Amino acid sequence: MSEKIGIIDSGIGGFTLLNELFSRSYFCQYYYISDNENVPYGTKSQLFMLQRVRLMVNKLKQKKIQTIVIACNTLTAETIEQLREEFHELNFIGIEPYLNYFNKNEICNNKKMALILTEATYKSLRFTKLRKRVDPTQKILTYPLANLASLIEGMESRHCIENLKQEIDTELAFLHSSNIDYLILGCTHYTIIKKYIEKTYDLQTLDPNKEVVDRIVQVAALAKSTDCNSFYYNPNLSHDWQCLSLTNINIFTKLFRTYGN
Ligand code: DGL
C-alpha cells in the first residue's frame, strides 16, 4: 500500500512543494486541498483561517490520511500549533520563512538579505518569535506584501502578461534600489515566479521547499518508486476529489512555462 500525504494551501502556492515531491518519485498518493474561493489568507484573521483549515483537515481525515503538510507559511504561522493540539493523532508538517538559512550558511554572512511574506505571517506571534530567535538584530530586511499572493493566484486568467508584470513590479519595486543579494520567499505562492524575480531584480531567491520535502520523506517514511504517483485535487473543499495527472494542471503547463520555473 502506498503512503497518503495531504497537502493544504489557501490556493495554488502548495503546488511548488508538490512539484518538488513529484520530481523525486516516491510511492505515494497525494491529496491536495485548497480554499480557492477565499484566497488570499494573508489578509484574513487567525480565527477565519482556523475555521477553514479545520474543514480541510477533516476532509483529509475522511481519506484516512495520517501526514498533512501545511504548504502555506501563513497557515503554518497562524494555525499549526492549534491543529497539533486538536488533531493529535495526525502528523503536521509546516513551512516557515527560511530565516534559518541565514545562520546555517556562510555564503550569506556578508550578503544583503531580505524576506518577503504575507501580512498575516508578518504579524503573527509565531513569526515574531522565529525572527527574535534567528535574527535578533534584524539584519534581514523584512517586507510584508499585501497583493503579491493574489496576483500570482489570478495569473492563470490574465490575458495581458505585460499588465500583470507591471502590477508585480509595483509590489516589488523596492528591490530595484535595495541591492539585495538573497531574497527569501516567505510564501509558497512566490516560488511560482522565482525565476522571474531572479531575472528581473538580479538576485538569488531562497525557499525551504527542499528541506520541507526531506522532512516529509522522513516523517512519512516514503519509499522511491518508478510507478506513477496518483494525485487527487480538491480546490474548493467540495465533496468530490478529482484524480489528475500533474501535467494537466494549468499552473504547471501555462504559468511555469511563462515564468520559467
Ligand atoms: N501560499 C501562502 C503562504 O505560503 C498563502 C498566501 C495567501 O493566501 O495569502 O503564505
Coordinates of C-alpha atoms and ligand atoms in Angstrom, one line a residue:
M1 CA 0.0 0.0 0.0
S2 CA 1.4 3.4 -0.9
E3 CA 1.5 6.2 1.6
K4 CA -1.0 9.0 1.5
I5 CA 0.1 12.6 2.0
G6 CA -2.4 15.5 2.4
I7 CA -1.3 19.0 1.3
I8 CA -3.1 22.2 2.3
D9 CA -2.7 25.7 1.0
S10 CA -5.1 28.6 0.5
G11 CA -4.7 28.3 -3.3
I12 CA -2.0 27.2 -5.7
G13 CA 1.1 28.0 -3.7
G14 CA 1.4 24.5 -2.3
F15 CA 1.9 23.2 -5.9
T16 CA 5.5 24.3 -5.6
L17 CA 6.1 21.8 -2.8
L18 CA 4.1 19.1 -4.6
N19 CA 6.3 19.7 -7.7
E20 CA 9.4 19.0 -5.6
L21 CA 7.8 15.8 -4.2
F22 CA 6.8 14.7 -7.7
S23 CA 10.3 15.3 -9.0
R24 CA 11.7 12.8 -6.5
S25 CA 9.3 9.9 -7.4
Y26 CA 8.0 8.4 -4.2
F27 CA 5.4 5.7 -3.9
C28 CA 2.7 7.9 -2.7
Q29 CA -0.8 9.2 -3.2
Y30 CA -1.1 13.0 -2.9
Y31 CA -4.3 14.7 -1.8
Y32 CA -4.2 18.5 -2.4
I33 CA -6.9 20.6 -0.9
S34 CA -7.2 24.4 -1.1
D35 CA -9.8 27.1 -0.5
N36 CA -9.7 28.9 -3.8
E37 CA -12.8 30.9 -3.0
N38 CA -11.2 32.5 0.0
V39 CA -7.6 33.0 -1.2
P40 CA -5.6 35.1 -0.1
Y41 CA -5.3 34.2 3.5
G42 CA -2.7 36.8 4.1
T43 CA -5.3 39.4 4.7
K44 CA -7.6 37.2 6.8
S45 CA -7.9 36.8 10.6
Q46 CA -6.5 33.9 12.5
L47 CA -10.0 32.8 13.6
F48 CA -11.1 32.7 9.9
M49 CA -8.1 30.6 9.0
L50 CA -8.6 28.2 11.8
Q51 CA -12.2 27.6 10.8
R52 CA -11.3 26.9 7.2
V53 CA -8.2 24.8 7.9
R54 CA -10.2 22.5 10.3
L55 CA -12.6 21.8 7.5
M56 CA -9.7 20.9 5.2
V57 CA -8.1 18.7 7.8
N58 CA -11.4 16.9 8.3
K59 CA -11.8 16.3 4.6
L60 CA -8.3 14.7 4.5
K61 CA -9.1 12.6 7.6
Q62 CA -12.0 11.1 5.7
K63 CA -9.4 9.8 3.3
K64 CA -7.5 8.1 6.1
I65 CA -4.6 10.4 5.7
Q66 CA -2.0 10.5 8.6
T67 CA 0.5 13.0 7.4
I68 CA -0.6 16.5 6.5
V69 CA 1.6 19.2 5.0
I70 CA 0.6 22.8 5.7
A71 CA 2.1 24.1 2.5
C72 CA 1.4 27.6 3.4
N73 CA 3.6 29.9 5.5
T74 CA 0.5 31.9 6.6
L75 CA -1.5 28.9 7.8
T76 CA 1.6 27.5 9.5
A77 CA 2.1 30.7 11.3
E78 CA -1.5 31.2 12.4
T79 CA -2.8 27.6 12.9
I80 CA -0.3 24.8 13.2
E81 CA 0.1 24.9 17.0
Q82 CA -3.7 24.7 17.4
L83 CA -4.0 21.9 14.8
R84 CA -1.4 19.8 16.6
E85 CA -3.3 20.2 19.8
E86 CA -6.8 19.4 18.3
F87 CA -5.7 16.6 15.9
H88 CA -3.0 14.9 18.0
E89 CA -3.5 11.6 16.1
L90 CA -2.1 13.3 12.9
N91 CA 1.3 14.4 11.8
F92 CA 1.5 18.0 10.7
I93 CA 4.5 19.4 8.8
G94 CA 4.6 23.1 8.2
I95 CA 6.6 25.6 6.2
E96 CA 8.1 28.8 7.6
P97 CA 10.1 31.8 6.2
Y98 CA 13.6 30.4 5.7
L99 CA 15.4 32.5 8.3
N100 CA 17.4 29.6 9.5
Y101 CA 19.4 29.7 6.3
F102 CA 20.9 32.9 7.4
N103 CA 22.7 31.3 10.3
K104 CA 23.5 28.0 8.6
N105 CA 25.2 29.3 5.5
E106 CA 28.4 31.2 5.5
I107 CA 27.8 32.4 2.0
C108 CA 25.1 34.6 3.3
N109 CA 27.2 36.2 6.1
N110 CA 28.3 39.2 4.2
K111 CA 25.5 39.5 1.9
K112 CA 22.4 41.7 1.9
M113 CA 19.3 39.6 2.6
A114 CA 15.6 40.4 2.5
L115 CA 12.5 38.4 3.2
I116 CA 9.1 38.9 1.6
L117 CA 6.0 37.4 3.2
T118 CA 2.2 37.9 3.7
E119 CA 0.9 40.5 6.1
A120 CA -0.7 37.8 8.3
T121 CA 2.6 35.9 8.6
Y122 CA 4.5 39.1 9.4
K123 CA 2.0 40.0 12.2
S124 CA 1.8 36.5 13.7
L125 CA 3.3 35.6 17.1
R126 CA 5.0 32.6 15.7
F127 CA 6.9 34.6 13.1
T128 CA 7.8 37.3 15.7
K129 CA 9.3 34.6 17.9
L130 CA 11.2 32.9 15.0
R131 CA 12.7 36.3 14.0
K132 CA 13.7 37.1 17.6
R133 CA 15.4 33.7 17.9
V134 CA 17.1 33.5 14.5
D135 CA 17.7 37.1 13.5
P136 CA 17.6 39.1 16.8
T137 CA 19.5 42.1 15.3
Q138 CA 17.1 42.2 12.3
K139 CA 19.8 42.0 9.6
I140 CA 17.3 40.5 7.2
L141 CA 15.1 43.3 5.8
T142 CA 11.5 42.2 6.0
Y143 CA 8.8 43.3 3.7
P144 CA 5.1 42.2 4.1
L145 CA 3.3 42.3 0.8
A146 CA -0.4 43.0 0.5
N147 CA -1.1 41.8 -3.0
L148 CA 1.6 39.5 -4.5
A149 CA 0.0 36.2 -3.5
S150 CA -3.4 37.3 -5.0
L151 CA -1.7 38.4 -8.2
I152 CA 0.0 35.1 -8.6
E153 CA -3.2 33.2 -7.8
G154 CA -5.0 35.1 -10.5
M155 CA -2.2 34.8 -13.1
E156 CA -3.9 31.9 -15.0
S157 CA -6.9 34.0 -16.1
R158 CA -4.9 37.2 -17.0
H159 CA -4.8 38.0 -20.7
C160 CA -2.2 40.8 -20.7
I161 CA 1.0 39.5 -19.3
E162 CA 2.6 43.0 -19.6
N163 CA 0.0 44.5 -17.3
L164 CA 0.5 41.7 -14.8
K165 CA 4.2 42.1 -14.8
Q166 CA 3.7 45.8 -14.1
E167 CA 1.5 45.0 -11.1
I168 CA 4.1 42.5 -9.8
D169 CA 6.7 45.2 -10.2
T170 CA 4.6 47.7 -8.2
E171 CA 4.7 45.2 -5.3
L172 CA 8.4 44.5 -5.7
A173 CA 9.6 48.0 -6.7
F174 CA 11.8 48.3 -3.6
L175 CA 14.0 45.6 -5.0
H176 CA 15.3 47.8 -7.8
S177 CA 17.1 50.1 -5.4
S178 CA 17.9 48.0 -2.4
N179 CA 20.9 45.9 -3.7
I180 CA 19.6 42.7 -2.2
D181 CA 21.8 39.6 -2.9
Y182 CA 19.4 37.0 -1.5
L183 CA 15.7 37.2 -1.3
I184 CA 13.9 34.7 1.0
L185 CA 10.5 33.8 -0.4
G186 CA 8.2 33.5 2.7
C187 CA 5.1 32.5 0.9
T188 CA 4.7 29.4 -1.3
H189 CA 2.9 31.3 -4.0
Y190 CA 6.0 33.4 -4.6
T191 CA 8.1 30.4 -5.5
I192 CA 5.9 30.0 -8.6
I193 CA 7.6 33.1 -10.0
K194 CA 11.0 32.7 -8.5
K195 CA 12.9 32.6 -11.8
Y196 CA 11.1 35.7 -13.0
I197 CA 12.0 37.5 -9.7
E198 CA 15.7 36.4 -10.1
K199 CA 15.9 37.7 -13.6
T200 CA 14.1 40.9 -13.2
Y201 CA 15.8 42.0 -10.0
D202 CA 19.2 40.4 -10.5
L203 CA 19.3 38.5 -7.2
Q204 CA 19.1 34.9 -5.9
T205 CA 16.0 33.6 -4.2
L206 CA 15.8 31.1 -1.3
D207 CA 13.0 28.9 -0.2
P208 CA 12.8 25.9 2.1
N209 CA 10.9 23.5 -0.2
K210 CA 13.7 21.0 -0.5
E211 CA 14.2 20.9 3.3
V212 CA 10.5 20.6 3.9
V213 CA 10.3 17.7 1.4
D214 CA 13.2 16.0 3.2
R215 CA 11.2 16.2 6.4
I216 CA 8.0 14.8 4.7
V217 CA 10.0 11.9 3.4
Q218 CA 11.4 11.2 6.9
V219 CA 8.1 11.6 8.8
A220 CA 6.0 9.6 6.3
A221 CA 8.8 7.1 5.5
L222 CA 8.3 7.5 1.8
A223 CA 10.0 4.9 -0.5
K224 CA 11.2 5.6 -4.0
S225 CA 9.3 4.1 -6.9
T226 CA 9.1 4.2 -10.7
D227 CA 5.3 3.8 -10.5
C228 CA 3.2 6.8 -11.3
N229 CA 2.1 8.8 -8.3
S230 CA -1.5 9.4 -8.0
F231 CA -2.8 12.9 -7.4
Y232 CA -6.2 14.0 -6.1
Y233 CA -7.3 17.6 -6.2
N234 CA -10.0 19.4 -4.3
P235 CA -9.8 23.2 -4.8
N236 CA -13.0 24.2 -3.0
L237 CA -13.5 21.9 -0.1
S238 CA -16.1 20.1 -2.2
H239 CA -17.4 16.6 -1.7
D240 CA -15.6 15.2 -4.8
W241 CA -11.9 14.7 -5.4
Q242 CA -10.6 14.9 -9.0
C243 CA -7.9 12.5 -10.0
L244 CA -5.4 14.3 -12.2
S245 CA -2.1 14.0 -13.7
L246 CA 0.2 16.8 -12.7
T247 CA 0.9 17.8 -16.2
N248 CA -2.8 18.5 -16.7
I249 CA -2.7 21.3 -14.1
N250 CA -2.7 24.7 -15.7
I251 CA -0.3 26.3 -13.4
F252 CA 2.4 23.9 -14.4
T253 CA 1.7 23.9 -18.1
K254 CA 1.0 27.6 -18.5
L255 CA 2.4 29.6 -15.6
F256 CA 5.6 27.7 -15.2
R257 CA 6.3 28.0 -18.9
T258 CA 5.6 31.7 -19.0
Y259 CA 7.6 32.4 -15.8
G260 CA 10.3 29.9 -16.4
N261 CA 10.2 27.9 -13.2
Ligands
DGL1 N1 0.7 30.4 0.0 C1 0.5 31.0 1.2 C2 1.8 31.2 2.0 O1 2.7 30.5 1.9 C3 -0.6 32.0 1.4 C4 -0.8 33.1 0.6 C5 -2.2 33.8 0.9 O2 -3.2 33.1 0.8 O3 -2.1 34.9 1.2 O4 1.8 32.1 2.9

